[in-house]
Amino acid sequence: MFSLSFRLIWNDLRKNPRKYIMKLLILSILFSATTVTFLMPEAYRFLRIGPFEGAQYDISISGPFNTRNLSALTKQKEIDSLVGLSNWGGLRIMNIQNSRTVNSTTWFADDMKKAGILLPNNETILMKGSFQPDSAVVSARVADYLGITVGDHIRIGWENYELNDGIEYVISGILYESSYGAIVIADYRPYKHVIYKATEKVSSSNKPAYYTSIYINLNNDVHIKNLDSWISSIIGFTNFTTEWRTARINSENEEFERFAAGTIKNQRVNLLIIYMVIVLTLFILILRRDRKLYTILYACGVPIRFFYTHFFTKAFSILCIVTAFSLWLAYLYFTKMHFYYFPGNSWLNLIGFAVLIDLIALLLVLVMGFQYIRKYSIAYSLNREEGL
């Protein structure tokens, strides 16, 4: 019985393979989008909150700083460690081997080892490699676009600022993407004179700020009542803003909760409904197309249980193919197209969601299909011919 069923399915497929492939592709893309919405919150949480949970800084300070400011802060007994950054937007990053380029936000850190511990983009979100002195770490999107990996060389240039200065680094690590997007973190010290020169050229001030942000880790027994006043008394000016890491985590958590409870939840429900409606419509069309074949076979003495078996085999085969292909598309979406991150234990979760959804779809299809098949008896066909 199953061999005849598979033979009929194969003959049907050979008659119009392009049509079948298009249907399977459309269903797979839609089902992939549906399954993605179930894992999206976990990935989005990693993107928004993970970097700050893994970072070891307590306070971030944004403002115009120079080396004296960093030195003054470093001497404070309240501070355990700090890292200074020179933040640049739109620097041109080039893969020296193939000359491919991309514009990226770039952070020059005065200590790469401390950067790997203190910064939001830290060693806890490394895909591979590590933070090393005299080197650079890039996010996955930059690495993928340039076609680089650990050990390759890049050139960082200021062409977008109409400057010809360029500096070269070896890649020591690749980060997962975060809420900061595509980013490069490079060691400040080997090319300090070049970065100073570029800063002076683009600055409108007679006293350019060589650092634009500082991340500080406080000693555990320190309690600072008025943070801004304390910092101002050390560096001698008030033109800066501060933020506690805990406050940033709370802010990111609120953003995540709004996303998980609102946007993604609505998208998930809508896509599920659309997918179920399309699946049921597709199988209704298949049943109507096969009505003559079923009626003829029934008239030739083929038992009705064969039609049940044949329809189950066809529905099960189609949904299995759709499930397998959609899982592959979902994996590509997370690792290559959007997040460049596949959440832990996600294969089990993804397979579980996909199987559960398609089992429900299969059950609905079979209930509907078996009702249609019962109408394909000779008596029903004759009644329709006679208009009864």
PDB file of N, CA and C in Angstrom, residues 290-359:
ATOM      1  N   ASP A 290      -7.027  15.892  -6.790  1.00  0.00           N
ATOM      2  CA  ASP A 290      -6.959  14.425  -6.812  1.00  0.00           C
ATOM      3  C   ASP A 290      -8.335  13.759  -6.751  1.00  0.00           C
ATOM      4  N   ARG A 291      -9.403  14.548  -6.766  1.00  0.00           N
ATOM      5  CA  ARG A 291     -10.743  13.976  -6.579  1.00  0.00           C
ATOM      6  C   ARG A 291     -11.072  12.929  -7.644  1.00  0.00           C
ATOM      7  N   LYS A 292     -10.785  13.228  -8.908  1.00  0.00           N
ATOM      8  CA  LYS A 292     -11.097  12.272  -9.981  1.00  0.00           C
ATOM      9  C   LYS A 292     -10.319  10.979  -9.800  1.00  0.00           C
ATOM     10  N   LEU A 293      -9.020  11.113  -9.474  1.00  0.00           N
ATOM     11  CA  LEU A 293      -8.184   9.925  -9.289  1.00  0.00           C
ATOM     12  C   LEU A 293      -8.737   9.059  -8.163  1.00  0.00           C
ATOM     13  N   TYR A 294      -9.096   9.659  -7.053  1.00  0.00           N
ATOM     14  CA  TYR A 294      -9.640   8.908  -5.928  1.00  0.00           C
ATOM     15  C   TYR A 294     -10.958   8.215  -6.303  1.00  0.00           C
ATOM     16  N   THR A 295     -11.809   8.923  -7.037  1.00  0.00           N
ATOM     17  CA  THR A 295     -13.107   8.354  -7.428  1.00  0.00           C
ATOM     18  C   THR A 295     -12.925   7.151  -8.347  1.00  0.00           C
ATOM     19  N   ILE A 296     -11.998   7.268  -9.304  1.00  0.00           N
ATOM     20  CA  ILE A 296     -11.740   6.167 -10.243  1.00  0.00           C
ATOM     21  C   ILE A 296     -11.162   4.961  -9.503  1.00  0.00           C
ATOM     22  N   LEU A 297     -10.176   5.207  -8.643  1.00  0.00           N
ATOM     23  CA  LEU A 297      -9.558   4.109  -7.904  1.00  0.00           C
ATOM     24  C   LEU A 297     -10.566   3.437  -6.978  1.00  0.00           C
ATOM     25  N   TYR A 298     -11.451   4.235  -6.383  1.00  0.00           N
ATOM     26  CA  TYR A 298     -12.474   3.671  -5.513  1.00  0.00           C
ATOM     27  C   TYR A 298     -13.429   2.799  -6.313  1.00  0.00           C
ATOM     28  N   ALA A 299     -13.753   3.247  -7.536  1.00  0.00           N
ATOM     29  CA  ALA A 299     -14.646   2.469  -8.409  1.00  0.00           C
ATOM     30  C   ALA A 299     -13.999   1.159  -8.840  1.00  0.00           C
ATOM     31  N   CYS A 300     -12.656   1.138  -8.894  1.00  0.00           N
ATOM     32  CA  CYS A 300     -11.927  -0.074  -9.287  1.00  0.00           C
ATOM     33  C   CYS A 300     -11.724  -1.035  -8.116  1.00  0.00           C
ATOM     34  N   GLY A 301     -12.272  -0.698  -6.977  1.00  0.00           N
ATOM     35  CA  GLY A 301     -12.209  -1.613  -5.839  1.00  0.00           C
ATOM     36  C   GLY A 301     -11.113  -1.330  -4.842  1.00  0.00           C
ATOM     37  N   VAL A 302     -10.411  -0.218  -5.026  1.00  0.00           N
ATOM     38  CA  VAL A 302      -9.364   0.125  -4.051  1.00  0.00           C
ATOM     39  C   VAL A 302     -10.041   0.534  -2.740  1.00  0.00           C
ATOM     40  N   PRO A 303      -9.672  -0.102  -1.618  1.00  0.00           N
ATOM     41  CA  PRO A 303     -10.345   0.212  -0.343  1.00  0.00           C
ATOM     42  C   PRO A 303     -10.063   1.652   0.095  1.00  0.00           C
ATOM     43  N   ILE A 304     -11.015   2.206   0.824  1.00  0.00           N
ATOM     44  CA  ILE A 304     -10.906   3.614   1.216  1.00  0.00           C
ATOM     45  C   ILE A 304      -9.735   3.861   2.156  1.00  0.00           C
ATOM     46  N   ARG A 305      -9.313   2.797   2.883  1.00  0.00           N
ATOM     47  CA  ARG A 305      -8.189   3.008   3.790  1.00  0.00           C
ATOM     48  C   ARG A 305      -6.906   3.343   3.025  1.00  0.00           C
ATOM     49  N   PHE A 306      -6.830   2.913   1.729  1.00  0.00           N
ATOM     50  CA  PHE A 306      -5.667   3.284   0.924  1.00  0.00           C
ATOM     51  C   PHE A 306      -5.585   4.802   0.762  1.00  0.00           C
ATOM     52  N   PHE A 307      -6.745   5.437   0.539  1.00  0.00           N
ATOM     53  CA  PHE A 307      -6.754   6.887   0.339  1.00  0.00           C
ATOM     54  C   PHE A 307      -6.323   7.613   1.616  1.00  0.00           C
ATOM     55  N   TYR A 308      -6.761   7.057   2.758  1.00  0.00           N
ATOM     56  CA  TYR A 308      -6.307   7.638   4.020  1.00  0.00           C
ATOM     57  C   TYR A 308      -4.782   7.524   4.148  1.00  0.00           C
ATOM     58  N   THR A 309      -4.282   6.326   3.821  1.00  0.00           N
ATOM     59  CA  THR A 309      -2.831   6.097   3.899  1.00  0.00           C
ATOM     60  C   THR A 309      -2.077   6.992   2.929  1.00  0.00           C
ATOM     61  N   HIS A 310      -2.589   7.094   1.702  1.00  0.00           N
ATOM     62  CA  HIS A 310      -1.929   7.899   0.676  1.00  0.00           C
ATOM     63  C   HIS A 310      -1.895   9.375   1.081  1.00  0.00           C
ATOM     64  N   PHE A 311      -3.015   9.862   1.580  1.00  0.00           N
ATOM     65  CA  PHE A 311      -3.068  11.270   1.962  1.00  0.00           C
ATOM     66  C   PHE A 311      -2.156  11.547   3.154  1.00  0.00           C
ATOM     67  N   PHE A 312      -2.145  10.627   4.127  1.00  0.00           N
ATOM     68  CA  PHE A 312      -1.251  10.783   5.274  1.00  0.00           C
ATOM     69  C   PHE A 312       0.206  10.804   4.817  1.00  0.00           C
ATOM     70  N   THR A 313       0.563   9.874   3.912  1.00  0.00           N
ATOM     71  CA  THR A 313       1.940   9.805   3.414  1.00  0.00           C
ATOM     72  C   THR A 313       2.335  11.096   2.714  1.00  0.00           C
ATOM     73  N   LYS A 314       1.434  11.617   1.879  1.00  0.00           N
ATOM     74  CA  LYS A 314       1.733  12.853   1.147  1.00  0.00           C
ATOM     75  C   LYS A 314       1.870  14.034   2.106  1.00  0.00           C
ATOM     76  N   ALA A 315       0.919  14.160   3.035  1.00  0.00           N
ATOM     77  CA  ALA A 315       0.964  15.281   3.984  1.00  0.00           C
ATOM     78  C   ALA A 315       2.198  15.201   4.878  1.00  0.00           C
ATOM     79  N   PHE A 316       2.488  13.992   5.368  1.00  0.00           N
ATOM     80  CA  PHE A 316       3.638  13.808   6.247  1.00  0.00           C
ATOM     81  C   PHE A 316       4.942  14.110   5.511  1.00  0.00           C
ATOM     82  N   SER A 317       5.065  13.649   4.263  1.00  0.00           N
ATOM     83  CA  SER A 317       6.284  13.878   3.479  1.00  0.00           C
ATOM     84  C   SER A 317       6.499  15.363   3.217  1.00  0.00           C
ATOM     85  N   ILE A 318       5.439  16.050   2.811  1.00  0.00           N
ATOM     86  CA  ILE A 318       5.554  17.485   2.514  1.00  0.00           C
ATOM     87  C   ILE A 318       5.956  18.265   3.756  1.00  0.00           C
ATOM     88  N   LEU A 319       5.307  17.990   4.878  1.00  0.00           N
ATOM     89  CA  LEU A 319       5.606  18.733   6.103  1.00  0.00           C
ATOM     90  C   LEU A 319       6.990  18.398   6.656  1.00  0.00           C
ATOM     91  N   CYS A 320       7.455  17.158   6.444  1.00  0.00           N
ATOM     92  CA  CYS A 320       8.819  16.801   6.864  1.00  0.00           C
ATOM     93  C   CYS A 320       9.858  17.580   6.065  1.00  0.00           C
ATOM     94  N   ILE A 321       9.649  17.667   4.747  1.00  0.00           N
ATOM     95  CA  ILE A 321      10.573  18.424   3.891  1.00  0.00           C
ATOM     96  C   ILE A 321      10.564  19.899   4.275  1.00  0.00           C
ATOM     97  N   VAL A 322       9.369  20.437   4.478  1.00  0.00           N
ATOM     98  CA  VAL A 322       9.235  21.845   4.875  1.00  0.00           C
ATOM     99  C   VAL A 322       9.942  22.095   6.208  1.00  0.00           C
ATOM    100  N   THR A 323       9.761  21.189   7.164  1.00  0.00           N
ATOM    101  CA  THR A 323      10.381  21.353   8.479  1.00  0.00           C
ATOM    102  C   THR A 323      11.899  21.338   8.384  1.00  0.00           C
ATOM    103  N   ALA A 324      12.451  20.363   7.661  1.00  0.00           N
ATOM    104  CA  ALA A 324      13.906  20.242   7.544  1.00  0.00           C
ATOM    105  C   ALA A 324      14.515  21.471   6.870  1.00  0.00           C
ATOM    106  N   PHE A 325      13.904  21.914   5.768  1.00  0.00           N
ATOM    107  CA  PHE A 325      14.446  23.059   5.038  1.00  0.00           C
ATOM    108  C   PHE A 325      14.298  24.347   5.848  1.00  0.00           C
ATOM    109  N   SER A 326      13.192  24.487   6.553  1.00  0.00           N
ATOM    110  CA  SER A 326      12.973  25.705   7.341  1.00  0.00           C
ATOM    111  C   SER A 326      13.939  25.786   8.523  1.00  0.00           C
ATOM    112  N   LEU A 327      14.300  24.638   9.109  1.00  0.00           N
ATOM    113  CA  LEU A 327      15.286  24.636  10.192  1.00  0.00           C
ATOM    114  C   LEU A 327      16.639  25.127   9.694  1.00  0.00           C
ATOM    115  N   TRP A 328      16.997  24.698   8.500  1.00  0.00           N
ATOM    116  CA  TRP A 328      18.261  25.147   7.904  1.00  0.00           C
ATOM    117  C   TRP A 328      18.227  26.648   7.634  1.00  0.00           C
ATOM    118  N   LEU A 329      17.097  27.152   7.105  1.00  0.00           N
ATOM    119  CA  LEU A 329      16.956  28.589   6.850  1.00  0.00           C
ATOM    120  C   LEU A 329      17.014  29.390   8.152  1.00  0.00           C
ATOM    121  N   ALA A 330      16.372  28.872   9.203  1.00  0.00           N
ATOM    122  CA  ALA A 330      16.389  29.562  10.498  1.00  0.00           C
ATOM    123  C   ALA A 330      17.809  29.639  11.055  1.00  0.00           C
ATOM    124  N   TYR A 331      18.556  28.547  10.910  1.00  0.00           N
ATOM    125  CA  TYR A 331      19.945  28.545  11.372  1.00  0.00           C
ATOM    126  C   TYR A 331      20.770  29.582  10.612  1.00  0.00           C
ATOM    127  N   LEU A 332      20.589  29.652   9.290  1.00  0.00           N
ATOM    128  CA  LEU A 332      21.304  30.651   8.490  1.00  0.00           C
ATOM    129  C   LEU A 332      20.935  32.062   8.917  1.00  0.00           C
ATOM    130  N   TYR A 333      19.661  32.265   9.217  1.00  0.00           N
ATOM    131  CA  TYR A 333      19.206  33.594   9.631  1.00  0.00           C
ATOM    132  C   TYR A 333      19.945  34.051  10.888  1.00  0.00           C
ATOM    133  N   PHE A 334      20.039  33.165  11.864  1.00  0.00           N
ATOM    134  CA  PHE A 334      20.680  33.546  13.117  1.00  0.00           C
ATOM    135  C   PHE A 334      22.188  33.700  12.976  1.00  0.00           C
ATOM    136  N   THR A 335      22.832  32.833  12.194  1.00  0.00           N
ATOM    137  CA  THR A 335      24.292  32.817  12.159  1.00  0.00           C
ATOM    138  C   THR A 335      24.896  33.670  11.055  1.00  0.00           C
ATOM    139  N   LYS A 336      24.148  33.949   9.976  1.00  0.00           N
ATOM    140  CA  LYS A 336      24.728  34.666   8.837  1.00  0.00           C
ATOM    141  C   LYS A 336      23.985  35.935   8.453  1.00  0.00           C
ATOM    142  N   MET A 337      22.662  35.934   8.593  1.00  0.00           N
ATOM    143  CA  MET A 337      21.889  37.031   8.025  1.00  0.00           C
ATOM    144  C   MET A 337      21.628  38.169   9.001  1.00  0.00           C
ATOM    145  N   HIS A 338      21.531  37.856  10.287  1.00  0.00           N
ATOM    146  CA  HIS A 338      21.093  38.911  11.202  1.00  0.00           C
ATOM    147  C   HIS A 338      21.929  38.998  12.477  1.00  0.00           C
ATOM    148  N   PHE A 339      21.808  38.015  13.353  1.00  0.00           N
ATOM    149  CA  PHE A 339      22.421  38.118  14.667  1.00  0.00           C
ATOM    150  C   PHE A 339      23.874  37.643  14.697  1.00  0.00           C
ATOM    151  N   TYR A 340      24.268  36.795  13.773  1.00  0.00           N
ATOM    152  CA  TYR A 340      25.568  36.139  13.833  1.00  0.00           C
ATOM    153  C   TYR A 340      25.735  35.446  15.188  1.00  0.00           C
ATOM    154  N   TYR A 341      24.642  34.906  15.658  1.00  0.00           N
ATOM    155  CA  TYR A 341      24.644  34.255  16.971  1.00  0.00           C
ATOM    156  C   TYR A 341      23.530  33.222  17.002  1.00  0.00           C
ATOM    157  N   PHE A 342      23.852  32.022  17.473  1.00  0.00           N
ATOM    158  CA  PHE A 342      22.858  30.966  17.618  1.00  0.00           C
ATOM    159  C   PHE A 342      22.786  30.614  19.089  1.00  0.00           C
ATOM    160  N   PRO A 343      21.679  30.946  19.772  1.00  0.00           N
ATOM    161  CA  PRO A 343      21.602  30.774  21.227  1.00  0.00           C
ATOM    162  C   PRO A 343      21.930  29.356  21.681  1.00  0.00           C
ATOM    163  N   GLY A 344      22.446  29.243  22.919  1.00  0.00           N
ATOM    164  CA  GLY A 344      22.794  27.939  23.467  1.00  0.00           C
ATOM    165  C   GLY A 344      21.613  26.983  23.505  1.00  0.00           C
ATOM    166  N   ASN A 345      21.876  25.709  23.199  1.00  0.00           N
ATOM    167  CA  ASN A 345      20.839  24.661  23.151  1.00  0.00           C
ATOM    168  C   ASN A 345      19.722  24.987  22.154  1.00  0.00           C
ATOM    169  N   SER A 346      20.038  25.852  21.181  1.00  0.00           N
ATOM    170  CA  SER A 346      18.982  26.313  20.277  1.00  0.00           C
ATOM    171  C   SER A 346      18.501  25.237  19.316  1.00  0.00           C
ATOM    172  N   TRP A 347      19.392  24.307  18.951  1.00  0.00           N
ATOM    173  CA  TRP A 347      18.934  23.258  18.041  1.00  0.00           C
ATOM    174  C   TRP A 347      17.782  22.475  18.663  1.00  0.00           C
ATOM    175  N   LEU A 348      17.912  22.136  19.948  1.00  0.00           N
ATOM    176  CA  LEU A 348      16.835  21.392  20.614  1.00  0.00           C
ATOM    177  C   LEU A 348      15.557  22.219  20.676  1.00  0.00           C
ATOM    178  N   ASN A 349      15.696  23.498  21.033  1.00  0.00           N
ATOM    179  CA  ASN A 349      14.522  24.371  21.105  1.00  0.00           C
ATOM    180  C   ASN A 349      13.885  24.556  19.738  1.00  0.00           C
ATOM    181  N   LEU A 350      14.741  24.793  18.733  1.00  0.00           N
ATOM    182  CA  LEU A 350      14.239  25.043  17.381  1.00  0.00           C
ATOM    183  C   LEU A 350      13.520  23.816  16.829  1.00  0.00           C
ATOM    184  N   ILE A 351      14.137  22.645  16.996  1.00  0.00           N
ATOM    185  CA  ILE A 351      13.512  21.406  16.525  1.00  0.00           C
ATOM    186  C   ILE A 351      12.209  21.147  17.283  1.00  0.00           C
ATOM    187  N   GLY A 352      12.234  21.394  18.587  1.00  0.00           N
ATOM    188  CA  GLY A 352      11.022  21.190  19.384  1.00  0.00           C
ATOM    189  C   GLY A 352       9.870  22.064  18.929  1.00  0.00           C
ATOM    190  N   PHE A 353      10.131  23.362  18.718  1.00  0.00           N
ATOM    191  CA  PHE A 353       9.085  24.273  18.247  1.00  0.00           C
ATOM    192  C   PHE A 353       8.576  23.850  16.873  1.00  0.00           C
ATOM    193  N   ALA A 354       9.524  23.505  15.973  1.00  0.00           N
ATOM    194  CA  ALA A 354       9.146  23.154  14.606  1.00  0.00           C
ATOM    195  C   ALA A 354       8.296  21.889  14.571  1.00  0.00           C
ATOM    196  N   VAL A 355       8.723  20.869  15.313  1.00  0.00           N
ATOM    197  CA  VAL A 355       7.978  19.602  15.330  1.00  0.00           C
ATOM    198  C   VAL A 355       6.587  19.800  15.930  1.00  0.00           C
ATOM    199  N   LEU A 356       6.505  20.552  17.015  1.00  0.00           N
ATOM    200  CA  LEU A 356       5.208  20.789  17.652  1.00  0.00           C
ATOM    201  C   LEU A 356       4.244  21.511  16.706  1.00  0.00           C
ATOM    202  N   ILE A 357       4.735  22.559  16.051  1.00  0.00           N
ATOM    203  CA  ILE A 357       3.875  23.327  15.136  1.00  0.00           C
ATOM    204  C   ILE A 357       3.410  22.463  13.976  1.00  0.00           C
ATOM    205  N   ASP A 358       4.342  21.690  13.396  1.00  0.00           N
ATOM    206  CA  ASP A 358       3.956  20.880  12.237  1.00  0.00           C
ATOM    207  C   ASP A 358       3.126  19.665  12.628  1.00  0.00           C
ATOM    208  N   LEU A 359       3.263  19.168  13.839  1.00  0.00           N
ATOM    209  CA  LEU A 359       2.359  18.104  14.297  1.00  0.00           C
ATOM    210  C   LEU A 359       0.926  18.625  14.405  1.00  0.00           C
TER     211      LEU A 359
END
